[in-house]
Short mmCIF file of C-alpha atoms and ligand atoms in Angstrom, two decimals:
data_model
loop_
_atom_site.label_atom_id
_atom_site.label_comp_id
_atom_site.label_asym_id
_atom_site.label_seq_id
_atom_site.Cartn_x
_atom_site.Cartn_y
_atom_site.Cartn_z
CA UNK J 1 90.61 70.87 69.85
CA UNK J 2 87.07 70.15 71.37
CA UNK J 3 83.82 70.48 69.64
CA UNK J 4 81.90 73.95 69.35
CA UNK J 5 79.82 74.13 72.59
CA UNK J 6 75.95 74.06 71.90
CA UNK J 7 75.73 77.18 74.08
CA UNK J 8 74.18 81.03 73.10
CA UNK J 9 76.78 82.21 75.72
CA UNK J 10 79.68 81.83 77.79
CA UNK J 11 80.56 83.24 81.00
CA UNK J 12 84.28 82.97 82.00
CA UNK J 13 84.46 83.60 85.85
CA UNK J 14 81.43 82.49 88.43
CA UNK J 15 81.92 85.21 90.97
CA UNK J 16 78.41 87.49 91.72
CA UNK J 17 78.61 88.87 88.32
CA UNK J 18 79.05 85.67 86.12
CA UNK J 19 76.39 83.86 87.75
CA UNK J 20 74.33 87.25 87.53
CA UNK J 21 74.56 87.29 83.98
CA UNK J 22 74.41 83.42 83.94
CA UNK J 23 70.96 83.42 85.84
CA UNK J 24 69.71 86.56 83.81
CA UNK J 25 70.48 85.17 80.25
CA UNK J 26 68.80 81.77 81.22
CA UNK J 27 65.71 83.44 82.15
CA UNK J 28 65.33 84.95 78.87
CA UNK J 29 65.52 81.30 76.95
CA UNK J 30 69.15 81.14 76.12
CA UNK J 31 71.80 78.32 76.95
CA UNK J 32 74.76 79.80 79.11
CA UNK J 33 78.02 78.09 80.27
CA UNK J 34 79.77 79.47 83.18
CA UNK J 35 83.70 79.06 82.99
CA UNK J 36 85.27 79.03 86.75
CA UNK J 37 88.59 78.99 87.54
CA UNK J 38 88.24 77.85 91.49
CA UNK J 39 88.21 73.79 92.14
CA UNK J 40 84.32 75.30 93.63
CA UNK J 41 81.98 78.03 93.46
CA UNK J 42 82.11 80.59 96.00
CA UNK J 43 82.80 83.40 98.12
CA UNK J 44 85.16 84.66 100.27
CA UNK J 45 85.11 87.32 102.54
CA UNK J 46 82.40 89.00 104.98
CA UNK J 47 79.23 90.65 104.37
CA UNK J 48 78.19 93.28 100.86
CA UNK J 49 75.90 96.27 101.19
CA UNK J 50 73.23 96.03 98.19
CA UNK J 51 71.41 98.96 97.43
CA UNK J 52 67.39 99.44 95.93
CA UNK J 53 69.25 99.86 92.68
CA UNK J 54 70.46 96.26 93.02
CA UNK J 55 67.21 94.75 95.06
CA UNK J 56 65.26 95.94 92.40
CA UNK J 57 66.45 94.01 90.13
CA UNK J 58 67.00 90.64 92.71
CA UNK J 59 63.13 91.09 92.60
CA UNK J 60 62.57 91.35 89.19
CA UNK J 61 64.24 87.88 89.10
CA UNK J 62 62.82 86.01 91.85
CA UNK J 63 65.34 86.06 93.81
CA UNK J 64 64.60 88.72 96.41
CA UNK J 65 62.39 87.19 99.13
CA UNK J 66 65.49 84.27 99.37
CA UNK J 67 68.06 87.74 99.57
CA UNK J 68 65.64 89.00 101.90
CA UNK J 69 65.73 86.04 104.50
CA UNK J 70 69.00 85.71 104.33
CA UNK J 71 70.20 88.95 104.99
CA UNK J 72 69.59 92.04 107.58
CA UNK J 73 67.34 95.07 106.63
CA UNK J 74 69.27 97.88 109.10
CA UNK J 75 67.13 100.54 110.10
CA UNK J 76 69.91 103.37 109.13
CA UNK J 77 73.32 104.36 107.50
CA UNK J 78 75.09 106.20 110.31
CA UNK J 79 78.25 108.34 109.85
CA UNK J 80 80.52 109.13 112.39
CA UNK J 81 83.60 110.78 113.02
CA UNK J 82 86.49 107.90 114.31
CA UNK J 83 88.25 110.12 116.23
CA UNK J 84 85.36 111.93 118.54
CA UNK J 85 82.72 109.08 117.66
CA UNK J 86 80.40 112.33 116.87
CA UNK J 87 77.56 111.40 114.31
CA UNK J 88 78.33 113.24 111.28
CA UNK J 89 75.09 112.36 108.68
CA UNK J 90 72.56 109.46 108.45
CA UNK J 91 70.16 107.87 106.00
CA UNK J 92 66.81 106.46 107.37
CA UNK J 93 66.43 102.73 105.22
CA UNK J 94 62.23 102.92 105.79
CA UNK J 95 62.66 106.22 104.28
CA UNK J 96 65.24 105.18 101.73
CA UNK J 97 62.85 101.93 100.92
CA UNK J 98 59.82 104.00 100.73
CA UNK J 99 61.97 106.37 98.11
CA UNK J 100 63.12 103.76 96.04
CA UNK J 101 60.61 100.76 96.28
CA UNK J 102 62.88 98.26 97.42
CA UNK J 103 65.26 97.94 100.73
CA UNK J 104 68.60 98.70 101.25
CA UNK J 105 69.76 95.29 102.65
CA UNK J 106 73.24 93.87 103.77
CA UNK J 107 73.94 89.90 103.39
CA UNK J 108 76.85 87.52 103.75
CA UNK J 109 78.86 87.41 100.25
CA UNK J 110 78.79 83.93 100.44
CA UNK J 111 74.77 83.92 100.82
CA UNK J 112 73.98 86.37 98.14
CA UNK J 113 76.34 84.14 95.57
CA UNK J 114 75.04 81.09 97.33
CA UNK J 115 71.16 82.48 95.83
CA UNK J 116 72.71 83.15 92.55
CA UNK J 117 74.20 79.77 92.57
CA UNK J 118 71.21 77.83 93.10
CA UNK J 119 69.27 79.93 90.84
CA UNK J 120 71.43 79.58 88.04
CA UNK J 121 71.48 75.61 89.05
CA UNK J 122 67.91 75.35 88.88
CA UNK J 123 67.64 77.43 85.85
CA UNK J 124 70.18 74.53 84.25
CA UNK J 125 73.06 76.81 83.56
CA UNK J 126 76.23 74.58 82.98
CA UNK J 127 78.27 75.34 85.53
CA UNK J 128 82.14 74.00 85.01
CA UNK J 129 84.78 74.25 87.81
CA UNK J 130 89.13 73.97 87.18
CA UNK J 131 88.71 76.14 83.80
CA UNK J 132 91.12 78.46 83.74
CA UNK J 133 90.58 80.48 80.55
CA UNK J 134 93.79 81.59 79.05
CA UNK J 135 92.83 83.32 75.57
CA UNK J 136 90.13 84.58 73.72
CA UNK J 137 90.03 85.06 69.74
CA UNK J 138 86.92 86.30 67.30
CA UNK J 139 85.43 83.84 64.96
CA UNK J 140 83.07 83.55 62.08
CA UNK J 141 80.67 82.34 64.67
CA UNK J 142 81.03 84.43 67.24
CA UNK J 143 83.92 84.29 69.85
CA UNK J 144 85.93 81.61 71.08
CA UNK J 145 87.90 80.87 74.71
CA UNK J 146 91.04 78.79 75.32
CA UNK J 147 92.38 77.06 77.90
CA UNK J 148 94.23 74.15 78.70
CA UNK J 149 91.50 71.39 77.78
CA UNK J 150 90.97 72.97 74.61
CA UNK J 151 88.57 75.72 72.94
CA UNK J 152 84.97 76.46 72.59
CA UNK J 153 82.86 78.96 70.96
CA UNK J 154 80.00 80.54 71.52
CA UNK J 155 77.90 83.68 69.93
CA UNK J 156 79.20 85.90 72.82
CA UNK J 157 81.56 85.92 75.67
CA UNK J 158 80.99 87.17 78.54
CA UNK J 159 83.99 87.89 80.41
CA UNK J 160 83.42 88.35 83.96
CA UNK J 161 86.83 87.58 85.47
CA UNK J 162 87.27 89.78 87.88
CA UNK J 163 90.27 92.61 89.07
CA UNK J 164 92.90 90.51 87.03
CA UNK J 165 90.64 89.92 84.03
CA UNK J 166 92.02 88.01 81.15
CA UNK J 167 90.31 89.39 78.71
CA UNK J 168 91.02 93.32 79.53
CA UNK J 169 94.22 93.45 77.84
CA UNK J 170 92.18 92.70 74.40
CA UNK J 171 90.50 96.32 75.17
CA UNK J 172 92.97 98.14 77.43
CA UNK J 173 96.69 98.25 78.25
CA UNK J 174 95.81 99.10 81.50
CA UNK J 175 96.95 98.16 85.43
CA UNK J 176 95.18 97.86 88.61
CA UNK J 177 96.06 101.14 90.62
CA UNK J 178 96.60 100.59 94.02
CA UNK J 179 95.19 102.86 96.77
CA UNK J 180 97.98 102.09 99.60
CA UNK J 181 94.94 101.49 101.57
CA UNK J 182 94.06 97.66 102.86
CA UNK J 183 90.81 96.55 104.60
CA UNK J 184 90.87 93.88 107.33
CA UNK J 185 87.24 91.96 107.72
CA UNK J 186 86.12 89.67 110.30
CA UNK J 187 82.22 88.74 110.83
CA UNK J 188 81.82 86.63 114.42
CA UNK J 189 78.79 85.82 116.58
CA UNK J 190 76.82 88.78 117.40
CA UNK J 191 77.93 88.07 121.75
CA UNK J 192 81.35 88.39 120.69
CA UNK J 193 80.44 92.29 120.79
CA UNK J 194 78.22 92.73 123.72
CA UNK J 195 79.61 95.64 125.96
CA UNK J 196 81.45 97.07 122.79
CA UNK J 197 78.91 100.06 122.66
CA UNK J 198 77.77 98.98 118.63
CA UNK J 199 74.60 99.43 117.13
CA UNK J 200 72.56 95.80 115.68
CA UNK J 201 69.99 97.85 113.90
CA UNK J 202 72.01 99.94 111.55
CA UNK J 203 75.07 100.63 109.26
CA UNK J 204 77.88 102.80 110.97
CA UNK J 205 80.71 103.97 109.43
CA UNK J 206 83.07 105.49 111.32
CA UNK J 207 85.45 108.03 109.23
CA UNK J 208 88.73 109.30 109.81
CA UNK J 209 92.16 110.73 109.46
CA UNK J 210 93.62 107.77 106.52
CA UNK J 211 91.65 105.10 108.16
CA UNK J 212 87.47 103.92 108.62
CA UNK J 213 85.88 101.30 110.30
CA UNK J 214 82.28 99.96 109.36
CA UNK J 215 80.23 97.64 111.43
CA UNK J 216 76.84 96.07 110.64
CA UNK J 217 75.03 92.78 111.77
CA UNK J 218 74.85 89.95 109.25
CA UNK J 219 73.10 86.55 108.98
CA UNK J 220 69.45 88.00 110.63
CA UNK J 221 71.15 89.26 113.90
CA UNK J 222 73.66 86.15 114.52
CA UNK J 223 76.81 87.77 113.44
CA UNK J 224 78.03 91.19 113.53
CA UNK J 225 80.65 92.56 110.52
CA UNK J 226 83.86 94.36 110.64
CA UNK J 227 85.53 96.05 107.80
CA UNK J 228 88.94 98.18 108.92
CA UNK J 229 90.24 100.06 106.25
CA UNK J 230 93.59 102.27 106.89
CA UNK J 231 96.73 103.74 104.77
CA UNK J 232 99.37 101.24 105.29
CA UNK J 233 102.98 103.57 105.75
CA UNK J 234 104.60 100.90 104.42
CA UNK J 235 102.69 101.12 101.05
CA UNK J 236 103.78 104.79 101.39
CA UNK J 237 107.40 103.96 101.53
CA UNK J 238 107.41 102.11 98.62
CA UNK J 239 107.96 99.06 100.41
CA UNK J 240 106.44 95.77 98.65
CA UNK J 241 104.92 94.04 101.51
CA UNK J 242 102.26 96.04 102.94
CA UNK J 243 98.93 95.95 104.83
CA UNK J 244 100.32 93.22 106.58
CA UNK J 245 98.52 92.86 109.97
CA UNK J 246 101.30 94.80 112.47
CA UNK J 247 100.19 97.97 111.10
CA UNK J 248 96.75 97.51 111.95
CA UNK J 249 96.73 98.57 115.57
CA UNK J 250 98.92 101.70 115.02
CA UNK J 251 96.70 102.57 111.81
CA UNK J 252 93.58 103.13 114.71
CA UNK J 253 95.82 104.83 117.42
CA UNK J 254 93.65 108.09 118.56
CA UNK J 255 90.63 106.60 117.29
CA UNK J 256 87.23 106.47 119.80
CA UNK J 257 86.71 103.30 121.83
CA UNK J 258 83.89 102.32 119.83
CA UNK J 259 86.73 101.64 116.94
CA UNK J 260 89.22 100.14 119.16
CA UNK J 261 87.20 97.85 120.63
CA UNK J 262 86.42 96.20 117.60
CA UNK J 263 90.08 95.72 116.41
CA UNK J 264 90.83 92.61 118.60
CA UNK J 265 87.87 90.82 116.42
CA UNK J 266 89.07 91.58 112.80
CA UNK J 267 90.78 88.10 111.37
CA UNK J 268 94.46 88.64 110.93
CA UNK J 269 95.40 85.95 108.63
CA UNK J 270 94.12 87.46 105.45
CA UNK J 271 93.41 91.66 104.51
CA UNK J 272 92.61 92.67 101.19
CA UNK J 273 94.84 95.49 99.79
CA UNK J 274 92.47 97.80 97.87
CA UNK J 275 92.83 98.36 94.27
CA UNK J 276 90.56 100.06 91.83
CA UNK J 277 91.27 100.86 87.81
CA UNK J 278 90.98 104.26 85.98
CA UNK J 279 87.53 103.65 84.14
CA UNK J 280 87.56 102.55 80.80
CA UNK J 281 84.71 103.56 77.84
CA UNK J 282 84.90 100.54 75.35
CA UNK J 283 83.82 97.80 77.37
CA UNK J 284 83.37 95.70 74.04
CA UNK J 285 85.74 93.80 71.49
CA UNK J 286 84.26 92.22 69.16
CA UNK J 287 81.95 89.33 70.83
CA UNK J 288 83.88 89.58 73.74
CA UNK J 289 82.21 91.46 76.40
CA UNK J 290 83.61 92.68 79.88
CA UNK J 291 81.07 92.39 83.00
CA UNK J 292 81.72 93.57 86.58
CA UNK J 293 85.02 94.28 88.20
CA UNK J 294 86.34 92.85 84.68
CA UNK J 295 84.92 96.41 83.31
CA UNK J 296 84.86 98.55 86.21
CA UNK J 297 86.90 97.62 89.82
CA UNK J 298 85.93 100.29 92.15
CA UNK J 299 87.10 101.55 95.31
CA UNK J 300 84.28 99.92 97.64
CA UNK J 301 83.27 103.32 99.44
CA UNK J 302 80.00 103.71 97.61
CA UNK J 303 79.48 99.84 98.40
CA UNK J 304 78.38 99.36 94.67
CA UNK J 305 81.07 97.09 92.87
CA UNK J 306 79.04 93.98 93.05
CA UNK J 307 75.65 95.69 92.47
CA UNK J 308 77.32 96.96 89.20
CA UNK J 309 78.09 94.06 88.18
CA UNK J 310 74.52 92.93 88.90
CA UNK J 311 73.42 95.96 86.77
CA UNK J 312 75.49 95.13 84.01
CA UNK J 313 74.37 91.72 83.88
CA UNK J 314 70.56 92.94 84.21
CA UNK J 315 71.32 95.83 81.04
CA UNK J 316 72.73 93.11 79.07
CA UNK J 317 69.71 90.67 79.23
CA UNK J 318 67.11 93.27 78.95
CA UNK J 319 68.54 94.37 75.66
CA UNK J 320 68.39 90.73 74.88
CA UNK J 321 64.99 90.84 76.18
CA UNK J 322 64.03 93.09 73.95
CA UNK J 323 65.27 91.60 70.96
CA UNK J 324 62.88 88.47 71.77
CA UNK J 325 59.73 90.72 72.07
CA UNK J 326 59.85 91.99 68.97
CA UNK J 327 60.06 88.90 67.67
CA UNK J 328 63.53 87.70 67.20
CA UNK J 329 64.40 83.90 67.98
CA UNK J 330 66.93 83.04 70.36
CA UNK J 331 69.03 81.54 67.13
CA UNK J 332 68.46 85.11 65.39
CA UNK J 333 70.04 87.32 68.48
CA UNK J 334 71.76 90.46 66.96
CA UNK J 335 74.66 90.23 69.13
CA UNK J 336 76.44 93.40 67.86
CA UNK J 337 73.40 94.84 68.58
CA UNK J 338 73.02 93.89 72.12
CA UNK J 339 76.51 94.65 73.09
CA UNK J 340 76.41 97.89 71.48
CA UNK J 341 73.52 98.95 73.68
CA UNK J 342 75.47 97.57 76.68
CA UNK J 343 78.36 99.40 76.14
CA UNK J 344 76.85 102.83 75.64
CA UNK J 345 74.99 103.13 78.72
CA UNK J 346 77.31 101.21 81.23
CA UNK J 347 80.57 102.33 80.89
CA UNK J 348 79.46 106.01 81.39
CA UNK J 349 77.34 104.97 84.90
CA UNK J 350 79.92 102.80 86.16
CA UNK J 351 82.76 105.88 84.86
CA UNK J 352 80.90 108.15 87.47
CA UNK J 353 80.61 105.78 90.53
CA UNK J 354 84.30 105.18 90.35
CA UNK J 355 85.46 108.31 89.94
CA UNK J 356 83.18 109.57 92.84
CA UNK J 357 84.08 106.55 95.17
CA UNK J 358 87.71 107.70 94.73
CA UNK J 359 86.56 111.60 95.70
CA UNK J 360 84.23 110.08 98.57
CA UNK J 361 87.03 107.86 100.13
CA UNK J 362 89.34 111.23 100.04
CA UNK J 363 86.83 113.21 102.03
CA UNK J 364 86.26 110.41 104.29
CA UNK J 365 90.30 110.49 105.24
CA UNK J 366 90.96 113.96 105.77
CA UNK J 367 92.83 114.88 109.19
CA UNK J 368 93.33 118.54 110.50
CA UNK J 369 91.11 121.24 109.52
CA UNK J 370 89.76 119.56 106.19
CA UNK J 371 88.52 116.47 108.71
CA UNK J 372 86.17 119.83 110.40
CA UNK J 373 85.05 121.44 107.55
CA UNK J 374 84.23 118.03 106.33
CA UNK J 375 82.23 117.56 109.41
CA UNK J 376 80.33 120.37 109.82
CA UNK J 377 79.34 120.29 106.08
CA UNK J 378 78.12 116.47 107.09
CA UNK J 379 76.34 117.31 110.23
CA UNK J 380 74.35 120.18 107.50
CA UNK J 381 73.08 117.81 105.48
CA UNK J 382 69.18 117.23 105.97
CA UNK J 383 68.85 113.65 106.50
CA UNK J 384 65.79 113.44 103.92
CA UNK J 385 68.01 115.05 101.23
CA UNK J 386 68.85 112.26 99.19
CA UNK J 387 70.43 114.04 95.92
CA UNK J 388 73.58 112.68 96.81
CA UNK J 389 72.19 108.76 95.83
CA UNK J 390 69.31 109.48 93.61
CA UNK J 391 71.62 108.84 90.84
CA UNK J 392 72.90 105.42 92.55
CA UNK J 393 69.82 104.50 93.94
CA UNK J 394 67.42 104.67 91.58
CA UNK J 395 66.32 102.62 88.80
CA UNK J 396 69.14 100.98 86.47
CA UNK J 397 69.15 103.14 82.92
CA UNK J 398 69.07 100.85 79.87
CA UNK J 399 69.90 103.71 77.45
CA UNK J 400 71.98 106.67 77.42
CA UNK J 401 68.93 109.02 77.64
CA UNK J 402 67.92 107.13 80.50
CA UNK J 403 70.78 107.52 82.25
CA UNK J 404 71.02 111.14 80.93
CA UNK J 405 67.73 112.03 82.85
CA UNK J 406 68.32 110.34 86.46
CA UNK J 407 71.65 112.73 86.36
CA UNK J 408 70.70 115.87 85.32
CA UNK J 409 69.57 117.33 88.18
CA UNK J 410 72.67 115.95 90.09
CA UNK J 411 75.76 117.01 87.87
CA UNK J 412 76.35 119.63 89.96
CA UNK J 413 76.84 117.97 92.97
CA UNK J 414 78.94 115.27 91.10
CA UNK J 415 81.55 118.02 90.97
CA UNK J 416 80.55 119.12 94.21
CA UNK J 417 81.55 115.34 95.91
CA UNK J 418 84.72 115.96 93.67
CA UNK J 419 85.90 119.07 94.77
CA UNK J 420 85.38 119.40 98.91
P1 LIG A 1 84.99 88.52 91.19
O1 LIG A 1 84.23 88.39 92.44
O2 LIG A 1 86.43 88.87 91.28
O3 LIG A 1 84.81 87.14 90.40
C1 LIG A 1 85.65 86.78 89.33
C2 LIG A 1 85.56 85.26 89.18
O4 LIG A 1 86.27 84.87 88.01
C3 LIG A 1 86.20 84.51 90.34
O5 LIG A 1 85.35 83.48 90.75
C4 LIG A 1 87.50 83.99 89.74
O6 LIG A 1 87.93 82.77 90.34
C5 LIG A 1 87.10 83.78 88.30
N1 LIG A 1 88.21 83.87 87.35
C6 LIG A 1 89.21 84.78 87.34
N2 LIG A 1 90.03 84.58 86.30
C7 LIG A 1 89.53 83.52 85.62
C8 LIG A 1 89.93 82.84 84.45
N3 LIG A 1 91.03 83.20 83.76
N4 LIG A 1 89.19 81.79 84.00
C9 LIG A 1 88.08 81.40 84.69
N5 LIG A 1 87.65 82.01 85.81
C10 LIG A 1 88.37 83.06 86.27
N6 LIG A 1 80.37 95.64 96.48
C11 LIG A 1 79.09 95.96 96.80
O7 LIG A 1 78.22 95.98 95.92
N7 LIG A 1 78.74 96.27 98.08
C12 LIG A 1 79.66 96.27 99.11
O8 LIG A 1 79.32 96.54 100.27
C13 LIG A 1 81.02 95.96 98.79
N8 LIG A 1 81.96 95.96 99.76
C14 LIG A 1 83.24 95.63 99.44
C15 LIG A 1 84.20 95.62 100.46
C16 LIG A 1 85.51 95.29 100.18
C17 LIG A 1 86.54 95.31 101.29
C18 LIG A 1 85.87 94.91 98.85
C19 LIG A 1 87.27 94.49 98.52
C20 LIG A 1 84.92 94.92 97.84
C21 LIG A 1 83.61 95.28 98.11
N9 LIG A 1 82.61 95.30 97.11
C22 LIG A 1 81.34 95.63 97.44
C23 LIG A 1 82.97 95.00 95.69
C24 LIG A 1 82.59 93.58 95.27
O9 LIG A 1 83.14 92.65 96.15
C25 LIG A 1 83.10 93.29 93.85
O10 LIG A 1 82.88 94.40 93.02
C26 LIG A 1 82.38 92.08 93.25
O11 LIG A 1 82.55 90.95 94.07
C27 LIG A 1 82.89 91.80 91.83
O12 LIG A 1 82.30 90.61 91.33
P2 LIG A 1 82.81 89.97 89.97
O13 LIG A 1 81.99 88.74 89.79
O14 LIG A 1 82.82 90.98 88.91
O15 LIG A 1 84.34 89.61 90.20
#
């Protein structure tokens, strides 16, 4: 088998949180290898929604005037109703930034990855494509990874493999649940959808009976983003191929014209079925730790998978951080340390945001008299309350009492968002 690699870390899996946790360990002096799977690193798919929680911390590493250029700051988040087109609830974003410190942005997947890429490049991560990682066993040393070209160990692990994770079955037994619900995507240039009645400046979401549509601009006004989610009936029927594209149209039939109109654009030659996992507390075996959708898959209605996994990979190099300032060398890391303080303030954060994007996609596809209450209960919301995101929003907890405090004052309305 091949030598031990002269790394402090590796990273299986280069997706957004890999290379997070790839660029944030290298800027606090250690030597990380990232492990990817894919022939090349990269992205696919449309445009992300990243929040102040997850710009913060883009600026605390350099990396958010490159975000900001390459992305769109919209003015608003706008809620409507997809069957009337009726605006249910908004947030102002110069309000939101003032709030928070730090925009709300959206960006192209492949740009936001693209920054991390070249960040972690320039930083000298080692970044190795065509390594599948099959296994993952404890040593004396630390932890070690196999796959087909043989083993290396490191101190720590990172394990950052995404949905399908590898290295979950070492903590939990189990599955991906599926949501029977499947989002199309299609980003085009922005004079694709002149005359289609659609907003450049802002974030609409358009909500409705088993089905929403969200449309935002991308790439500083060029292209304009589509993201069609619906129920697919076949999913419902227990059939095993479903979301597939001839249940799109019928999915939006008695939907407003601003919705239908932007059907014809979504691509039909690939739709992601949407899957999320029951959260998990122990995030931690050993010195194998998970990181983003590895840990915590969400359902994307409170847009924060990816900033989670930003989070996480922030949380985990702070505590490292804080190791070196009081004095410890990079050689002299406490690792059990480190991923003890990881795993008992992140599991519990990311526990909440998936259980409450589960309740927030519910209320989003009620139909009948629920879809009414729902809106007039949206249309009383003051649009400078921001209770609902505080918690989100704010700044990223590195211990449990942290995390304890930003809540507080919002547990109620966690069961509130539950309940409706
Ligand atoms: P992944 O992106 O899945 O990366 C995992 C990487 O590991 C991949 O590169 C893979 O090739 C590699 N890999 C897998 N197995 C192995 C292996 N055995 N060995 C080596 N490498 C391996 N999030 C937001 O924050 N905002 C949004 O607006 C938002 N919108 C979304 C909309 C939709 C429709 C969907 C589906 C998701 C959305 N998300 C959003 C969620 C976000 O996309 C994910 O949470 C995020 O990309 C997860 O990143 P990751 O790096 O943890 O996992």
């Amino acid at each position: 088998s091949k030598a031990t690699s002269a790394v402090d870390v590796i990273v299986v899996g280069g997706g957004i949180g890999g290379l997070a946790a790839a660029v944030a360990l290298t800027q606090k002096g250690l030597r990380v290898r990232v492990l990817e799977r894919a022939p090349e690193f990269g992205e696919v798919g449309a445009g992300l929604q990243i929040a102040p929680n997850c710009t913060r911390i883009l600026d605390q590493w350099g990396l958010l005037d490159e975000v900001k250029s390459l992305g769109v700051l919209p003015k608003n988040i706008v809620m409507k109703d997809a069957v009337d087109g009726s605006e249910l609830s908004r947030l102002d974003l110069a309000e939101t930034e003032a709030r928070y410190g730090y925009p709300y942005m959206v960006i192209h997947r492949s740009d936001l990855h693209g920054t991390l890429l070249r960040a972690a490049r320039a930083a000298g991560v080692d970044l190795v494509n065509n390594i599948a990682v099959t296994g993952y066993e404890q040593s004396e040393r630390g932890a070690v990874v196999v796959h087909a070209e043989g083993r290396e160990e490191a101190p720590v692990v990172i394990a950052a493999d995404g949905l399908h994770s590898v290295a979950r079955p070492l903590i939990s037994d189990d599955e991906p649940v599926s949501s029977a619900y499947v989002a199309y995507r299609g980003a085009v240039p922005v004079d694709q959808v002149v005359g289609n009645d659609v907003s450049l400046d802002d974030v609409v979401v358009y909500v409705g009976p088993q089905r929403h549509f969200v449309q935002y601009a991308l790439r500083g006004g060029e292209m304009f983003n589509q993201v069609a989610v619906f129920e697919s009936p076949k999913a419902r029927a227990g059939e095993e191929d479903w979301g597939t594209p001839d249940e799109l149209d019928g999915a939006f039939d008695g939907s407003c014209e601003q919705v239908t109109k932007g059907l014809p654009l979504m691509w039909r030659d690939r739709w992601w079925r949407m899957f999320d996992r029951n959260p998990i507390m122990n995030w931690v075996t050993g010195r194998v730790a998970l990181l983003g959708d590895a840990a915590h898959p969400p359902l994307q209605y409170l847009a924060q998978g990816a900033v989670m996994a930003i989070e996480d990979a922030w949380v985990l190099s702070e505590h490292v951080g804080r190791q070196l300032a009081a004095g410890r060398g990079v050689a002299e890391l406490d690792w059990d340390d480190v991923l003890s303080a990881y795993n008992a303030v992140r599991p519990e954060h990311c526990r909440r945001v998936l259980t409450t994007a589960r309740a927030w996609g519910e209320l989003w596809h009620v139909d009948g008299d629920e879809r009414l209450w729902r809106n007039e209960i949206l249309r009383g919301r003051a649009v400078d309350d921001y209770s609902y995101v505080d918690w989100l929003y704010g700044p990223t907890a590195l211990t449990p009492e942290e995390e304890a405090d930003m809540f507080v004052p919002h547990s109620q309305r966690e069961v509130a968002s539950a309940t409706v």
